[in-house]
CSV table of C-alpha atoms in Angstrom, one decimal:
chain,number,residue,atom,x,y,z
B,1,SER,CA,13.6,5.2,-9.3
B,2,GLN,CA,11.1,2.5,-10.2
B,3,GLU,CA,7.7,3.5,-11.5
B,4,LEU,CA,4.6,1.3,-11.9
B,5,GLU,CA,2.0,2.3,-14.4
B,6,GLN,CA,-1.4,0.7,-14.2
B,7,SER,CA,-3.9,0.5,-17.0
B,8,PRO,CA,-6.7,1.3,-17.3
B,9,GLN,CA,-7.0,4.0,-14.7
B,10,SER,CA,-10.6,3.2,-14.4
B,11,LEU,CA,-12.9,0.5,-15.6
B,12,ILE,CA,-16.7,0.1,-15.6
B,13,VAL,CA,-18.1,-3.3,-16.4
B,14,GLN,CA,-21.4,-5.1,-16.2
B,15,GLU,CA,-21.8,-7.8,-13.6
B,16,GLY,CA,-20.7,-11.2,-15.0
B,17,LYS,CA,-18.1,-9.7,-17.4
B,18,ASN,CA,-14.4,-10.6,-17.4
B,19,LEU,CA,-11.8,-7.9,-17.1
B,20,THR,CA,-8.0,-7.4,-17.0
B,21,ILE,CA,-5.9,-4.8,-15.2
B,22,ASN,CA,-2.2,-4.4,-16.1
B,23,CYS,CA,0.7,-3.2,-14.1
B,24,THR,CA,3.9,-2.3,-16.0
B,25,SER,CA,7.2,-1.5,-14.3
B,26,SER,CA,9.9,0.8,-15.6
B,27,LYS,CA,12.5,-1.5,-14.1
B,28,THR,CA,13.1,-5.2,-13.5
B,29,LEU,CA,10.4,-6.8,-11.3
B,30,TYR,CA,11.7,-8.7,-8.3
B,31,GLY,CA,8.2,-9.4,-7.1
B,32,LEU,CA,4.8,-8.0,-7.4
B,33,TYR,CA,2.0,-7.5,-4.9
B,34,TRP,CA,-1.7,-7.0,-5.7
B,35,TYR,CA,-3.9,-5.2,-3.3
B,36,LYS,CA,-7.5,-4.1,-3.3
B,37,GLN,CA,-8.7,-0.9,-1.5
B,38,LYS,CA,-12.2,0.1,-0.7
B,39,TYR,CA,-13.0,3.8,0.1
B,40,GLY,CA,-12.1,4.6,3.7
B,41,GLU,CA,-10.5,1.3,4.3
B,42,GLY,CA,-7.0,-0.1,4.3
B,43,LEU,CA,-5.5,-2.2,1.6
B,44,ILE,CA,-6.5,-5.9,1.4
B,45,PHE,CA,-3.7,-8.2,0.3
B,46,LEU,CA,-4.8,-10.3,-2.7
B,47,MET,CA,-1.6,-12.1,-3.8
B,48,MET,CA,2.1,-11.9,-4.3
B,49,LEU,CA,4.0,-13.1,-7.4
B,50,GLN,CA,7.7,-13.8,-7.1
B,51,LYS,CA,8.9,-15.5,-10.2
B,52,GLY,CA,8.6,-14.9,-13.8
B,53,GLY,CA,5.8,-16.9,-15.3
B,54,GLU,CA,4.2,-17.4,-11.9
B,55,GLU,CA,0.4,-17.4,-11.8
B,56,LYS,CA,-1.8,-17.4,-8.7
B,57,SER,CA,-5.5,-17.5,-8.2
B,58,HIS,CA,-7.7,-16.4,-5.4
B,59,GLU,CA,-11.4,-17.1,-5.8
B,60,LYS,CA,-12.2,-15.6,-9.2
B,61,ILE,CA,-9.1,-13.4,-9.4
B,62,THR,CA,-6.0,-14.6,-11.2
B,63,ALA,CA,-2.7,-12.8,-11.5
B,64,LYS,CA,0.4,-13.5,-13.7
B,65,LEU,CA,3.9,-12.1,-13.7
B,66,ASP,CA,5.8,-11.7,-17.0
B,67,GLU,CA,9.4,-10.9,-16.2
B,68,LYS,CA,10.4,-10.2,-19.7
B,69,LYS,CA,7.7,-7.6,-20.2
B,70,GLN,CA,8.2,-6.3,-16.7
B,71,GLN,CA,4.5,-6.6,-16.3
B,72,SER,CA,1.8,-8.2,-14.3
B,73,SER,CA,-1.8,-8.7,-15.2
B,74,LEU,CA,-4.8,-9.2,-12.9
B,75,HIS,CA,-7.8,-11.0,-14.4
B,76,ILE,CA,-11.2,-11.2,-12.8
B,77,THR,CA,-13.6,-13.8,-14.2
B,78,ALA,CA,-17.4,-13.2,-14.0
B,79,SER,CA,-17.1,-10.0,-12.1
B,80,GLN,CA,-19.5,-9.2,-9.2
B,81,PRO,CA,-20.4,-6.0,-7.4
B,82,SER,CA,-18.2,-7.2,-4.5
B,83,HIS,CA,-15.2,-6.9,-6.8
B,84,ALA,CA,-15.6,-3.1,-7.0
B,85,GLY,CA,-12.8,-1.0,-5.5
B,86,ILE,CA,-9.4,0.3,-6.3
B,87,TYR,CA,-6.8,-2.3,-7.4
B,88,LEU,CA,-3.2,-1.4,-6.6
B,89,CYS,CA,0.0,-3.1,-7.7
B,90,GLY,CA,3.2,-2.7,-5.6
B,91,ALA,CA,6.8,-3.8,-6.2
B,92,PRO,CA,10.0,-3.8,-4.2
B,93,PRO,CA,12.7,-1.6,-5.8
B,94,GLY,CA,15.4,-4.3,-5.7
B,95,GLY,CA,16.2,-7.8,-4.6
B,96,THR,CA,17.3,-6.7,-1.1
B,97,SER,CA,14.8,-3.9,-0.5
B,98,TYR,CA,11.7,-5.8,0.2
B,99,GLY,CA,10.9,-3.5,3.1
B,100,LYS,CA,9.5,-0.8,0.9
B,101,LEU,CA,7.2,-0.9,-2.1
B,102,THR,CA,6.5,1.4,-4.9
B,103,PHE,CA,2.9,1.4,-5.8
B,104,GLY,CA,1.0,2.1,-9.0
B,105,GLN,CA,-1.6,4.8,-9.2
B,106,GLY,CA,-4.4,2.3,-8.9
B,107,THR,CA,-7.3,1.2,-11.1
B,108,ILE,CA,-10.8,2.1,-10.1
B,109,LEU,CA,-13.2,-0.8,-10.8
B,110,THR,CA,-16.9,-0.3,-10.9
B,111,VAL,CA,-19.2,-3.3,-11.4
B,112,HIS,CA,-22.8,-2.5,-12.3
B,113,PRO,CA,-25.4,-5.1,-11.2
W,1,GLY,CA,-5.4,-7.9,18.2
W,2,ALA,CA,-6.8,-9.4,15.0
W,3,GLY,CA,-5.6,-6.6,12.7
W,4,VAL,CA,-3.5,-3.5,12.5
W,5,SER,CA,-5.1,-0.8,14.5
W,6,GLN,CA,-4.5,2.9,13.8
W,7,SER,CA,-5.6,5.9,15.9
W,8,PRO,CA,-7.0,8.4,15.5
W,9,SER,CA,-9.0,7.5,12.4
W,10,ASN,CA,-9.4,11.2,11.6
W,11,LYS,CA,-7.4,14.2,12.7
W,12,VAL,CA,-8.0,17.8,11.9
W,13,THR,CA,-5.2,20.1,12.9
W,14,GLU,CA,-4.2,23.7,12.4
W,15,LYS,CA,-1.2,24.5,10.3
W,16,GLY,CA,1.9,24.7,12.4
W,17,LYS,CA,0.7,22.3,15.1
W,18,ASP,CA,2.4,19.0,15.8
W,19,VAL,CA,0.5,15.7,15.4
W,20,GLU,CA,1.2,12.1,16.6
W,21,LEU,CA,-0.3,9.1,14.8
W,22,ARG,CA,-0.3,5.7,16.4
W,23,CYS,CA,-0.1,2.2,15.0
W,24,ASP,CA,-0.7,-1.1,16.8
W,25,PRO,CA,0.6,-3.9,14.6
W,26,ILE,CA,-0.5,-7.5,14.7
W,27,SER,CA,1.1,-9.3,17.6
W,28,GLY,CA,4.2,-11.2,16.5
W,29,HIS,CA,4.8,-9.2,13.3
W,30,THR,CA,8.4,-8.1,13.3
W,31,ALA,CA,8.1,-5.6,10.5
W,32,LEU,CA,6.1,-2.4,10.5
W,33,TYR,CA,5.7,0.1,7.7
W,34,TRP,CA,4.3,3.6,7.3
W,35,TYR,CA,2.9,4.8,4.0
W,36,ARG,CA,1.2,8.0,2.9
W,37,GLN,CA,-1.7,8.3,0.4
W,38,ARG,CA,-2.4,11.9,-0.8
W,39,LEU,CA,-5.6,12.6,-2.7
W,40,GLY,CA,-5.3,11.6,-6.3
W,41,GLN,CA,-1.9,10.1,-5.8
W,42,GLY,CA,-0.5,6.6,-5.1
W,43,LEU,CA,0.9,5.3,-1.9
W,44,GLU,CA,4.3,6.7,-0.9
W,45,PHE,CA,6.6,4.8,1.3
W,46,LEU,CA,7.7,6.7,4.4
W,47,ILE,CA,9.6,4.4,6.8
W,48,TYR,CA,9.9,0.7,7.9
W,49,PHE,CA,11.1,-1.0,11.1
W,50,GLN,CA,12.4,-4.6,11.2
W,51,GLY,CA,13.1,-6.1,14.6
W,52,ASN,CA,16.1,-4.5,16.2
W,53,SER,CA,17.6,-3.2,13.0
W,54,ALA,CA,18.0,0.5,12.3
W,55,PRO,CA,14.8,1.7,10.6
W,56,ASP,CA,14.8,2.6,6.9
W,57,LYS,CA,13.8,6.3,6.9
W,58,SER,CA,14.6,6.9,3.3
W,59,GLY,CA,11.0,7.8,2.5
W,60,LEU,CA,10.4,10.5,5.1
W,61,PRO,CA,9.8,13.7,3.1
W,62,SER,CA,11.4,16.2,5.5
W,63,ASP,CA,13.0,16.4,9.0
W,64,ARG,CA,9.5,17.4,10.3
W,65,PHE,CA,8.6,13.8,10.1
W,66,SER,CA,9.9,11.2,12.6
W,67,ALA,CA,8.8,7.8,13.8
W,68,GLU,CA,9.5,5.5,16.6
W,69,ARG,CA,8.7,1.9,17.5
W,70,THR,CA,8.8,0.3,20.9
W,71,GLY,CA,10.4,-3.1,20.5
W,72,GLU,CA,8.1,-5.1,18.2
W,73,SER,CA,5.0,-3.2,19.4
W,74,VAL,CA,3.4,0.1,18.9
W,75,SER,CA,4.8,2.7,16.5
W,76,THR,CA,4.1,6.5,16.5
W,77,LEU,CA,4.6,8.8,13.5
W,78,THR,CA,5.1,12.4,14.5
W,79,ILE,CA,4.7,15.3,12.2
W,80,GLN,CA,6.0,18.6,13.5
W,81,ARG,CA,4.9,22.1,12.4
W,82,THR,CA,2.3,20.6,10.0
W,83,GLN,CA,1.8,22.1,6.6
W,84,GLN,CA,-1.2,21.8,4.3
W,85,GLU,CA,0.7,19.5,2.0
W,86,ASP,CA,0.9,17.0,4.9
W,87,SER,CA,-2.9,16.4,4.5
W,88,ALA,CA,-3.2,12.7,3.5
W,89,VAL,CA,-4.2,9.3,4.7
W,90,TYR,CA,-1.4,7.8,6.7
W,91,LEU,CA,-1.4,4.0,6.5
W,92,CYS,CA,0.4,1.6,8.7
W,93,ALA,CA,1.1,-2.0,7.9
W,94,SER,CA,2.8,-5.0,9.5
W,95,SER,CA,4.1,-8.3,8.4
W,96,GLN,CA,5.7,-11.4,9.9
W,97,GLN,CA,8.9,-10.8,8.1
W,98,LEU,CA,10.5,-8.1,6.1
W,99,GLY,CA,9.1,-8.3,2.6
W,100,GLY,CA,5.9,-9.9,3.6
W,101,GLU,CA,5.8,-12.9,1.3
W,102,TYR,CA,2.2,-13.4,2.6
W,103,GLY,CA,1.5,-9.7,2.2
W,104,TYR,CA,1.5,-6.8,4.5
W,105,THR,CA,-1.6,-6.3,6.6
W,106,PHE,CA,-2.7,-2.7,6.4
W,107,GLY,CA,-4.6,-0.7,9.0
W,108,SER,CA,-7.6,1.5,8.0
W,109,GLY,CA,-5.4,4.6,8.2
W,110,THR,CA,-5.5,8.0,9.8
W,111,ARG,CA,-7.0,10.7,7.7
W,112,LEU,CA,-5.0,13.9,8.5
W,113,THR,CA,-6.4,17.3,7.4
W,114,VAL,CA,-4.3,20.4,8.0
W,115,VAL,CA,-6.3,23.6,7.9
């Protein structure tokens, strides 16, 4: 079965700093979702990457998909306290199984003002 | 409604009791998913429904777990004879199509505590 490993597991940064979170898959990536979760709340969809080399941005958050490395990275520029939360990556197990996702363990981001 | 609604938001039940969790998806979303998030662990897929197709139940952990969906509307997840290991946040999500190219919309979850 597919496994997604996120690194780092937790991250503490000062406001204004840039940061990167990585998500590495044990198998071929057919797509990759990034979500953000705040305590006690549901997951907020950030973006989905479908093709190798694809890069998407949403406000100050940019994500890339490297098919060869079976990895995706999420980069936050000039972090703000509002970026704090748990970042989760999720991937479908195969090209025809988009209905279910395997998720990473999450990266806990803390941003100090 | 504007988002995915789940009820109850919190449920405490005694071991051995049955519980029913409800999910109201976004109107028009044909696909509906249930996930479980146990403390300190990642999200686990449980089941998804897509239109009139047979649901994919491959993630249900045991036969104590079942789920139903009425058309493209409300879904209920039922756990019979609850055990302490069933304690978790149960998250429901919906999307316009299977796979959710635009992402699944998740509800806030039901926090289940089995005592």
